[in-house]
Coordinates of C-alpha atoms in Angstrom, one line a residue:
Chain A
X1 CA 3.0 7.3 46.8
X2 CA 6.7 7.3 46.1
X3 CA 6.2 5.7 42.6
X4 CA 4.2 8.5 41.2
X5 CA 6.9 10.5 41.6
X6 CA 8.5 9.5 38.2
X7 CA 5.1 9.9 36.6
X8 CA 4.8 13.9 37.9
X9 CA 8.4 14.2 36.8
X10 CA 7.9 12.5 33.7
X11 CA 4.9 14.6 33.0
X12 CA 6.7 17.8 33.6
X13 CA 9.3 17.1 31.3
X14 CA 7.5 15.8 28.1
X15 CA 5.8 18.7 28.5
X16 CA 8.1 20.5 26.1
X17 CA 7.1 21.4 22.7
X18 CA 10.1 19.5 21.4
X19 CA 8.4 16.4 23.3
X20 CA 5.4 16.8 22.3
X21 CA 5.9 17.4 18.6
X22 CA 9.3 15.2 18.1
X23 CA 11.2 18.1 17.1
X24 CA 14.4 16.4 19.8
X25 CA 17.4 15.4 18.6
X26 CA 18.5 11.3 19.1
X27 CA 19.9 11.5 22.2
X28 CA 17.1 13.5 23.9
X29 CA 14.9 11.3 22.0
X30 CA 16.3 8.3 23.7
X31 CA 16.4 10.2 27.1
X32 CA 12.6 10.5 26.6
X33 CA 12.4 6.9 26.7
X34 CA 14.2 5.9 29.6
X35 CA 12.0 8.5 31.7
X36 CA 8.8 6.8 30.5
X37 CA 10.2 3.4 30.7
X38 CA 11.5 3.9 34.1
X39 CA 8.1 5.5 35.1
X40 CA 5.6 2.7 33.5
X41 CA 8.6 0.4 35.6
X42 CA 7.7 1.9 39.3
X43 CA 4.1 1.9 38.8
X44 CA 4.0 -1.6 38.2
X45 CA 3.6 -2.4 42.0
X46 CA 1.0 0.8 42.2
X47 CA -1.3 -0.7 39.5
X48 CA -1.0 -4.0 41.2
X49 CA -2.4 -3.0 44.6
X50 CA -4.8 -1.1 42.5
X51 CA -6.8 -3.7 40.5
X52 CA -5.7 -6.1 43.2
X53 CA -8.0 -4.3 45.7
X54 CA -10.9 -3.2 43.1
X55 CA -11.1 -6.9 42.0
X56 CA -10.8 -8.3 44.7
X57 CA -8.1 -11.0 44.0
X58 CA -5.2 -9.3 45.9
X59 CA -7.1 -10.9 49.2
X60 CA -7.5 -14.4 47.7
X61 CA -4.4 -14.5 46.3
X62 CA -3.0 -13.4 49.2
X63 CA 0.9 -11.7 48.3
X64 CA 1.3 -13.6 45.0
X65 CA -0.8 -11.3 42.6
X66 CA 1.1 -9.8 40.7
X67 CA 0.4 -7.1 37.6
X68 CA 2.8 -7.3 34.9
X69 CA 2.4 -4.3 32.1
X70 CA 3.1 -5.5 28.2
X71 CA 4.9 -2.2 26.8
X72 CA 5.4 -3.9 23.4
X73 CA 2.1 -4.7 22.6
X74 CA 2.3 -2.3 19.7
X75 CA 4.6 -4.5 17.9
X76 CA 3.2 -7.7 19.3
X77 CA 5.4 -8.4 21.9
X78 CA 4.8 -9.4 25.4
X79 CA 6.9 -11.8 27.4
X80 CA 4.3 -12.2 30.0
X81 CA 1.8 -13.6 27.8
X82 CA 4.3 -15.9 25.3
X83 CA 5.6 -17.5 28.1
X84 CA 3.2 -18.4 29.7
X85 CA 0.8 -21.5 29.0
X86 CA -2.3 -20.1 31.5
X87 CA -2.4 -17.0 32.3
X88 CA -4.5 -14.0 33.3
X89 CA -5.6 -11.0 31.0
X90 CA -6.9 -7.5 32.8
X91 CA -8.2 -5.2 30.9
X92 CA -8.5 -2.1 32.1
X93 CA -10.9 1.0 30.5
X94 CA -9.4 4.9 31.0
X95 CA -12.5 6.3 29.9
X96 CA -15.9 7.7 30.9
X97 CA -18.0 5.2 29.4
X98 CA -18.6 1.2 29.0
X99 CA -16.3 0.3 25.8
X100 CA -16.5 -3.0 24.2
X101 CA -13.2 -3.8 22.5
X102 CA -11.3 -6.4 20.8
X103 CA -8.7 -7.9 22.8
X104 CA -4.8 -8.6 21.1
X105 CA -2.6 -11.1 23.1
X106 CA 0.5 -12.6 20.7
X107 CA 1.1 -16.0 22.0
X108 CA 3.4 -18.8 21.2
X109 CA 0.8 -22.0 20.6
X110 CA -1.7 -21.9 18.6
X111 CA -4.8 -23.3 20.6
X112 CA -6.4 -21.2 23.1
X113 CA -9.5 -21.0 25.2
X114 CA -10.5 -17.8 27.3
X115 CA -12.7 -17.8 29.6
X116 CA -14.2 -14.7 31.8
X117 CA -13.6 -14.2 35.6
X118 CA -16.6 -11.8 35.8
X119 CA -19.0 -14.1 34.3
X120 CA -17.7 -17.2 33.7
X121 CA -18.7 -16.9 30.2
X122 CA -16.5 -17.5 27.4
X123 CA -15.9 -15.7 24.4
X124 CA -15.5 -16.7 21.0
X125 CA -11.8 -16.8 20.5
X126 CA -9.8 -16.1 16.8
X127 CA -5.9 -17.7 16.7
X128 CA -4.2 -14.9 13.9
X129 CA -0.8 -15.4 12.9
X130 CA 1.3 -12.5 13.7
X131 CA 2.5 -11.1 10.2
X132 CA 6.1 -11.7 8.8
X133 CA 7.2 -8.2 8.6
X134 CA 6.0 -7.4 12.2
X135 CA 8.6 -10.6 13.5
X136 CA 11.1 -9.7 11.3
X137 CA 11.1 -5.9 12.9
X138 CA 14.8 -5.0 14.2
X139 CA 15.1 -5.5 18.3
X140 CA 12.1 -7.0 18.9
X141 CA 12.8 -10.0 21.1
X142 CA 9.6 -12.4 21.3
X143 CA 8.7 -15.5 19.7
X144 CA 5.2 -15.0 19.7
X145 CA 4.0 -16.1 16.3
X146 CA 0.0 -15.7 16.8
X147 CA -2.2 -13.7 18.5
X148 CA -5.5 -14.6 20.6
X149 CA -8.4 -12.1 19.8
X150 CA -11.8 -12.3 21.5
X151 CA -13.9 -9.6 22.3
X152 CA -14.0 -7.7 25.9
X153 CA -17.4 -6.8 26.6
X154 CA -18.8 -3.9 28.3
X155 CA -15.8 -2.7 30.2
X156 CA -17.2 -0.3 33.0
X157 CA -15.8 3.1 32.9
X158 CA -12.3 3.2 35.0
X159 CA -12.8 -0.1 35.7
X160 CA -11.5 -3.5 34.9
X161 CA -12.7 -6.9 33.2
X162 CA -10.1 -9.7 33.5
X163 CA -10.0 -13.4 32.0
X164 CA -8.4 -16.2 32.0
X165 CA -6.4 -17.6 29.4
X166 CA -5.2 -21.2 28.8
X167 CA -3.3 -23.4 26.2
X168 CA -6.0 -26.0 24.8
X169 CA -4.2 -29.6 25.6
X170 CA -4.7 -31.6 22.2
X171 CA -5.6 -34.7 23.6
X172 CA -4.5 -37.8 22.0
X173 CA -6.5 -40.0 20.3
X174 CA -5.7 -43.5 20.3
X175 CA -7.1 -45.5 17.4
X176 CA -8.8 -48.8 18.3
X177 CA -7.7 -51.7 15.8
X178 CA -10.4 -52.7 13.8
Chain B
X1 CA -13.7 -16.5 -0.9
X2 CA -9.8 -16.7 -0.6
X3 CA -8.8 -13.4 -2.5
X4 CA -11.3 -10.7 -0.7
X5 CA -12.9 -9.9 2.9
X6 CA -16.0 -8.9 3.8
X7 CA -18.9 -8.1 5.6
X8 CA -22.5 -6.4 5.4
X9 CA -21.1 -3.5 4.8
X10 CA -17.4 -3.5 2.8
X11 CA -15.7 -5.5 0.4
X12 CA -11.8 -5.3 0.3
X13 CA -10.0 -7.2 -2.1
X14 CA -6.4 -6.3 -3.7
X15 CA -6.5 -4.9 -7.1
X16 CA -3.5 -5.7 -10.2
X17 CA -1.1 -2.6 -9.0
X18 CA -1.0 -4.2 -5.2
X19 CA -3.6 -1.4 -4.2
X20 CA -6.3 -2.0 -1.8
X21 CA -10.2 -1.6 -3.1
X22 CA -12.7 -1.2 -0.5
X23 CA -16.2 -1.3 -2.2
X24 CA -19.2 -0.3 0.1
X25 CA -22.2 -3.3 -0.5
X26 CA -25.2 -0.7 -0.6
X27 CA -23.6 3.1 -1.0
X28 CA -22.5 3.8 -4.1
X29 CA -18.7 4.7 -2.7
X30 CA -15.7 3.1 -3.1
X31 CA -11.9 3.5 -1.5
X32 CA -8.2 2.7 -3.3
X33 CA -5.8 2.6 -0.4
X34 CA -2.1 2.9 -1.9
X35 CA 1.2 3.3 -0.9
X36 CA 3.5 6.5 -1.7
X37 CA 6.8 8.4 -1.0
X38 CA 7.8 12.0 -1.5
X39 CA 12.2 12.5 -1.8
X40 CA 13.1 15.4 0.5
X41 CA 14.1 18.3 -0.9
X42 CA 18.0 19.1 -0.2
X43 CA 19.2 22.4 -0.3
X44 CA 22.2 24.5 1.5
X45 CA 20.3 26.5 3.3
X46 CA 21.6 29.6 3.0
X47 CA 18.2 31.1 2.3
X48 CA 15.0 29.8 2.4
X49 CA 14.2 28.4 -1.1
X50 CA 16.9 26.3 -0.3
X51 CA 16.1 24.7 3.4
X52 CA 15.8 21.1 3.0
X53 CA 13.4 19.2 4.5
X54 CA 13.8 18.3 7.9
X55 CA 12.0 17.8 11.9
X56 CA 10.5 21.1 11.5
X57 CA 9.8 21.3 8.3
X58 CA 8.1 18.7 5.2
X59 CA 9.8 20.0 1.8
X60 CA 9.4 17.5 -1.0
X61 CA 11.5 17.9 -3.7
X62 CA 9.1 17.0 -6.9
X63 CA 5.5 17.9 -7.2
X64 CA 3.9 14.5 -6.7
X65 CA 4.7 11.5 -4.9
X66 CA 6.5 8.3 -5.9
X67 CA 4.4 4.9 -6.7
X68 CA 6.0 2.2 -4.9
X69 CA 6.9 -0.7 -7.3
X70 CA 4.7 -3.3 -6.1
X71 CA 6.6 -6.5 -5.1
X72 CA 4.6 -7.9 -2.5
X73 CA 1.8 -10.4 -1.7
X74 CA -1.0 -10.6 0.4
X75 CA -2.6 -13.5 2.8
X76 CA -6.1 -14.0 4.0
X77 CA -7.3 -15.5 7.2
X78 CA -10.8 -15.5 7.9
X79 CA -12.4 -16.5 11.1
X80 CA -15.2 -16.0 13.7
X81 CA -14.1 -12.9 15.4
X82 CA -11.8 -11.1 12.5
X83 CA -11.0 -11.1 9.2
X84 CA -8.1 -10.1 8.3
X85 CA -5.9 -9.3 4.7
X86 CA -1.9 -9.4 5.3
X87 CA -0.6 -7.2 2.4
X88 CA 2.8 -6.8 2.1
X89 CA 4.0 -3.9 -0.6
X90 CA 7.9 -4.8 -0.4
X91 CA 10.6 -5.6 2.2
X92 CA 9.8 -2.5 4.6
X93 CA 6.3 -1.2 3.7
X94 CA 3.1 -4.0 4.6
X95 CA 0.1 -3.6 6.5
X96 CA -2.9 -5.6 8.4
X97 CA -6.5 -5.0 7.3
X98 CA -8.8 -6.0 9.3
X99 CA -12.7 -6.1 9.7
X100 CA -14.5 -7.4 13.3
X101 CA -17.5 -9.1 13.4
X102 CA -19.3 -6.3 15.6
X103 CA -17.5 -3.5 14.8
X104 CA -18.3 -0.8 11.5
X105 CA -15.0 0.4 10.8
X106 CA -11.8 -1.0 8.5
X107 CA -8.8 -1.3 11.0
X108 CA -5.0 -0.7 8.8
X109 CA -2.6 -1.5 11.0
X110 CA 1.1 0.0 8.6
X111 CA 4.1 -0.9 9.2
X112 CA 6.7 1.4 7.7
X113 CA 10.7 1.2 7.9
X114 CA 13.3 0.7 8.1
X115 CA 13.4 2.9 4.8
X116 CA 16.3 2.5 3.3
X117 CA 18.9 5.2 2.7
X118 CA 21.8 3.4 0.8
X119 CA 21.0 5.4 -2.4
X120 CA 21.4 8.4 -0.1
X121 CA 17.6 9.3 -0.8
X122 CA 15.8 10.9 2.0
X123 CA 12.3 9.4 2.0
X124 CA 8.7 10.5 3.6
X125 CA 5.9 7.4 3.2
X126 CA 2.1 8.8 2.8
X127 CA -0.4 6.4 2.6
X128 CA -3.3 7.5 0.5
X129 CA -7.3 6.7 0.5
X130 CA -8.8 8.0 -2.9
X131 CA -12.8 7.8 -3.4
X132 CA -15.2 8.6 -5.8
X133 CA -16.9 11.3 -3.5
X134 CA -17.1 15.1 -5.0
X135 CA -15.5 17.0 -2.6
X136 CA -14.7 20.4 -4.5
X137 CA -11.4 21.0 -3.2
X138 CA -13.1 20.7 0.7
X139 CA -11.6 19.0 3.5
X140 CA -11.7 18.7 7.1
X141 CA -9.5 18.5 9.8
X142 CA -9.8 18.3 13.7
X143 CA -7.6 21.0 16.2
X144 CA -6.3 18.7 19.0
X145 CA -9.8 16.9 18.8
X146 CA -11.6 20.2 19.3
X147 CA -13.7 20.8 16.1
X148 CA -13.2 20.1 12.8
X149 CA -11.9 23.3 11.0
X150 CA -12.7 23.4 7.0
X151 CA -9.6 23.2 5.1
X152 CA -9.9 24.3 1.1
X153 CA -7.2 23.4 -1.4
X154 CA -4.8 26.1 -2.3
X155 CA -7.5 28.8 -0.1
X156 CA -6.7 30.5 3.1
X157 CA -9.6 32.6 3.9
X158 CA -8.1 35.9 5.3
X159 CA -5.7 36.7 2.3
X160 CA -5.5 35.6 -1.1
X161 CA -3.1 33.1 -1.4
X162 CA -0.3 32.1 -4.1
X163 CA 1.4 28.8 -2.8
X164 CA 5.3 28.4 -4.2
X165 CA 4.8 24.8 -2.5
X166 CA 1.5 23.0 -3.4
X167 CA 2.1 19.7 -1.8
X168 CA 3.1 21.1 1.7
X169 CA 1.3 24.5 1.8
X170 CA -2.2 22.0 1.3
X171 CA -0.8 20.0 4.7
X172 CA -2.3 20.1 8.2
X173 CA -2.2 18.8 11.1
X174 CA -4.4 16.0 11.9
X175 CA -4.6 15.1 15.8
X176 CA -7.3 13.1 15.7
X177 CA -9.1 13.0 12.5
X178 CA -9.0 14.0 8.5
X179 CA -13.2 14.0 6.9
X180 CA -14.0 13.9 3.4
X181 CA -17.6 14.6 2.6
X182 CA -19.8 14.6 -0.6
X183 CA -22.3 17.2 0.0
X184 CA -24.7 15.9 -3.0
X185 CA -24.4 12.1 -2.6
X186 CA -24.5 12.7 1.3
X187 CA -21.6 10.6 1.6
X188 CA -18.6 11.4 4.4
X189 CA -15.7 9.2 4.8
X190 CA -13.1 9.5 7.8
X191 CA -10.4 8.3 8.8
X192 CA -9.3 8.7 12.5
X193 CA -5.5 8.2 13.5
X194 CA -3.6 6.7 16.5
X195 CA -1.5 9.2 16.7
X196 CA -0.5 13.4 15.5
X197 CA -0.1 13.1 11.7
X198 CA 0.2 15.9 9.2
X199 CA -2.4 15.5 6.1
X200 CA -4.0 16.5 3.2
X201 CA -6.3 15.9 0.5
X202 CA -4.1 17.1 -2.8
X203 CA -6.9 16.0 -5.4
X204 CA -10.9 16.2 -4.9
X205 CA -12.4 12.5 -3.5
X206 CA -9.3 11.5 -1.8
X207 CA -6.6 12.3 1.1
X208 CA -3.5 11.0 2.4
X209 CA -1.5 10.6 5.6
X210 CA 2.1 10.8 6.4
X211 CA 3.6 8.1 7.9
X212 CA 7.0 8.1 8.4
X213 CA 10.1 10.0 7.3
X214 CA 13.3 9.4 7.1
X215 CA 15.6 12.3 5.7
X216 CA 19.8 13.3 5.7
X217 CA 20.2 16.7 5.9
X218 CA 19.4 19.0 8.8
X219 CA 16.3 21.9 8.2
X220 CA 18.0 24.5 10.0
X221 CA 15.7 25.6 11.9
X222 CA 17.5 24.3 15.1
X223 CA 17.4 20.7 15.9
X224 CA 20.8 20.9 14.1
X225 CA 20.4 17.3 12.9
X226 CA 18.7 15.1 10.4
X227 CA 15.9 13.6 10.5
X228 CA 17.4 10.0 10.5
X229 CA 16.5 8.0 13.5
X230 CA 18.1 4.9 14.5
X231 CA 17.4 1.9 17.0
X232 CA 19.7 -1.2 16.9
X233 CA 22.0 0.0 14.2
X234 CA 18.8 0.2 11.6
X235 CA 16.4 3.1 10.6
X236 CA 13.7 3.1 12.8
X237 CA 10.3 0.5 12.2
X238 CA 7.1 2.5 12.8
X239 CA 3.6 0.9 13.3
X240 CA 0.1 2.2 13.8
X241 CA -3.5 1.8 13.3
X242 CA -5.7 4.0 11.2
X243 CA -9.6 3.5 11.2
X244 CA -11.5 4.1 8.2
X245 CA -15.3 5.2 8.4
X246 CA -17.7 6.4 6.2
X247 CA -21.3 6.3 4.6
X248 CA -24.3 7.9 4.4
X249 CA -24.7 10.9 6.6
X250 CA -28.8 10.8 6.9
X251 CA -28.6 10.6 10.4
X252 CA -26.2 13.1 11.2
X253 CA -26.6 12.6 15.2
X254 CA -26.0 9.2 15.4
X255 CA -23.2 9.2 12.9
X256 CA -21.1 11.6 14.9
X257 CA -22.0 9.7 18.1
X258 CA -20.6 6.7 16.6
X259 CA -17.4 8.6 15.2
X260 CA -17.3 9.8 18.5
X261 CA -17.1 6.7 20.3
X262 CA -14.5 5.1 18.1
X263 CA -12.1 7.9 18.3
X264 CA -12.1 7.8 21.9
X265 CA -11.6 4.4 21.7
X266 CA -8.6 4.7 19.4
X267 CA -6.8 7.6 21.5
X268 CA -7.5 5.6 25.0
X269 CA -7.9 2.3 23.8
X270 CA -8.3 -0.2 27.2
X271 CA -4.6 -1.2 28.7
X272 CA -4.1 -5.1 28.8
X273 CA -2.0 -5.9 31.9
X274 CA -0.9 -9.3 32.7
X275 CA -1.1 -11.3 35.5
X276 CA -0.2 -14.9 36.8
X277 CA -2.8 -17.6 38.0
X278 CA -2.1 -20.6 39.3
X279 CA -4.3 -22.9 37.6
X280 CA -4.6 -26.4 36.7
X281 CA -8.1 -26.1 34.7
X282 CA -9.7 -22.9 33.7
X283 CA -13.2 -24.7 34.3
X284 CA -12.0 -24.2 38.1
X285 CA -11.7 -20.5 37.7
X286 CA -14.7 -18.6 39.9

């Protein structure tokens, strides 16, 4: 596939010890991240026909499903997930064996219930307010101001869990007179 | 309840200096998680007692690190899944510390920069875990999450060794993981990282991790540069997660197993991908 190209070139070239121990001067540095930005960028439609066809939802949703990667999670930042009042998590395990994880989405509200495609089950959800400091750091565009967190359990190895995730609607309460 | 966190296991409170105290419930071992800085060492660098510190090389210029004067605050939220401790040390250095329901280990998530340069100080952050474990000068660090190698303080074991720089010549690389253990009480305490770090343990019972830096004069040994990353105009903002583990090492098999597990878990933690639904009610989900 023509999109793993960039990953194979990408590969080759932070393959120098000056990548790999962060030893590169600024510009080389910043060079560094265009190539792995660029590359994450063309495998998005690669990892969408991917889970699409081992979950199964790329035939039910017909051309409409869509993968869209959150490269900012580190500082709590994804614009998929903050804009977004329902929306899907996957979740998807790179290793050997089953892992059971905690699971990190900021969001905008500060309601949420999750609920599991697999099983239908849902998890016990936590609402944490994203810290000061991490809002505050310089470029990062988001206004997420909490996180969901639930647990993701018993991810198969290589494979995929998804659930998904919707503002709770407060509903309004109208007082009867006495 | 709103000044500490914990669990069957830990108790983590903030002490009077803004440190971190993590008491373990039924081991007799305790943790003070702090804050520190080394200044770089600046030199001309016409020969090599005068390099400064630099990419290639960690110099620091006095023989102990900096306390941070302690200006912060710290927040608690507790709730079904996490609890977690907000501590905030001053306007560029805070942290998250947090403790899941199911889970064994203390998650501190740092957050270090921009450090500021305007007094024209070049500045390396450690943060440092000091316990009450006898480790007699003993510590251990992994080789590119191959196995651990012993590492003693001031000690190489081929030559006998005279170190002109204590603080640097005691630091190693630590890929995956930095171990303390206590070989009478049977104790061990870990800490496994997110990413490369260099590390050390500069005093018996405790060990410390380097963070960030953020230096102004070149090293010389090539990068021809300093050490002074920038993104939008500012010094650069680093976060990452350490884990800390520890306890009694009785059984030995299943405690590695279970070290084991969570570093893997750390170095390939699960990707979260996003992906749109068109939904009107989640109940209708199948």
């Amino acid at each position: 596939d023509e999109s793993l190209e960039y990953f194979r070139e990408a590969m080759g070239v932070m393959q120098h010890h000056d990548a790999v121990s962060g030893t590169e001067k600024q510009f080389v540095a910043n060079d560094y991240s265009r190539i792995l930005y660029e590359s994450m960028d063309h495998a998005g439609e690669i990892i969408s026909k991917a889970i699409g066809k081992w979950s199964g939802m790329e035939s039910s949703t017909a051309a409409s499903f869509k993968i869209f990667t959150c490269l900012q999670l580190n500082i709590s930042s994804c614009a998929f997930s903050e804009k977004s009042d329902t929306f899907m998590a996957v979740v998807y395990n790179p290793l050997s064996r089953p892992v059971s994880t905690y699971i990190r989405v900021p969001v905008q509200g500060n309601s949420y219930v999750v609920r599991s495609l697999i099983d239908g089950v849902y998890p016990t959800v936590q609402i944490v307010p994203i810290p000061e400091g991490v809002q505050k750091i310089p470029g990062r565009k988001s206004n997420a101001t909490n996180e969901v967190v639930f647990r993701a359990l018993d991810i198969p190895p290589f494979g995929i869990l998804a659930y998904a995730i919707a503002k709770k609607i407060q509903e309004n309460v109208v007082e009867q007179p006495q | 309840s709103a000044s500490f966190i914990s669990n069957q296991l830990y108790n983590i409170s903030v002490n009077t200096d803004g440190d971190l105290t993590v008491h373990w419930n039924k081991q007799n071992m305790n943790v003070v998680q702090s804050f520190h800085y080394y200044i770089g060492a600046e030199g001309n660098n016409k020969n090599f007692i005068n390099r400064s510190s630099g990419a290639y090389i960690f110099r620091p210029k006095e023989l102990s690190a900096r306390n941070f004067a302690y200006s912060g605050s710290y927040k608690i939220y507790k709730g079904p899944v996490v609890q977690e401790l907000h501590h905030t040390i001053n306007d560029w250095v805070s942290q998250v510390v947090r403790i899941y329901s199911e889970e064994q280990h203390i998650e501190f998530d740092w957050l270090v920069g921009p450090i500021p340069i305007k007094d024209k100080i070049g500045k390396e952050i450690v943060t440092r875990y000091s316990s009450n474990l006898q480790t007699d000068k003993t510590f251990y660090t992994d080789s590119n999450g191959r196995e651990m190698l012993k590492r003693v303080r001031n000690y190489r074991p081929t030559w006998n060794l005279e170190l002109m720089e204590p603080i640097s010549g005691n630091y190693y690389p630590v890929t995956s993981k930095i171990t303390l253990k206590d070989e009478k009480k049977q104790l061990k305490l870990n800490v496994l990282v997110d990413r490369a770090q260099g590390g050390s343990s500069l005093e018996d019972g405790d060990f410390e991790l380097m963070l960030h830096r953020r230096l102004l004069k070149d090293d010389a040994f090539g990068v021809n540069e300093a050490l002074n990353e920038t993104a939008f105009g500012e010094g650069l903002v680093v976060r990452g997660t350490h884990y800390l583990f520890g306890g009694k090492v009785k059984n030995m098999d299943t405690f590695v197993l279970k070290e084991k597990e969570l570093a893997l878990k750390l170095a390939l933690h699960p990707w979260i991908l996003g992906a749109s639904v068109n939904l009107t009610n989640i109940e209708n989900i199948s």
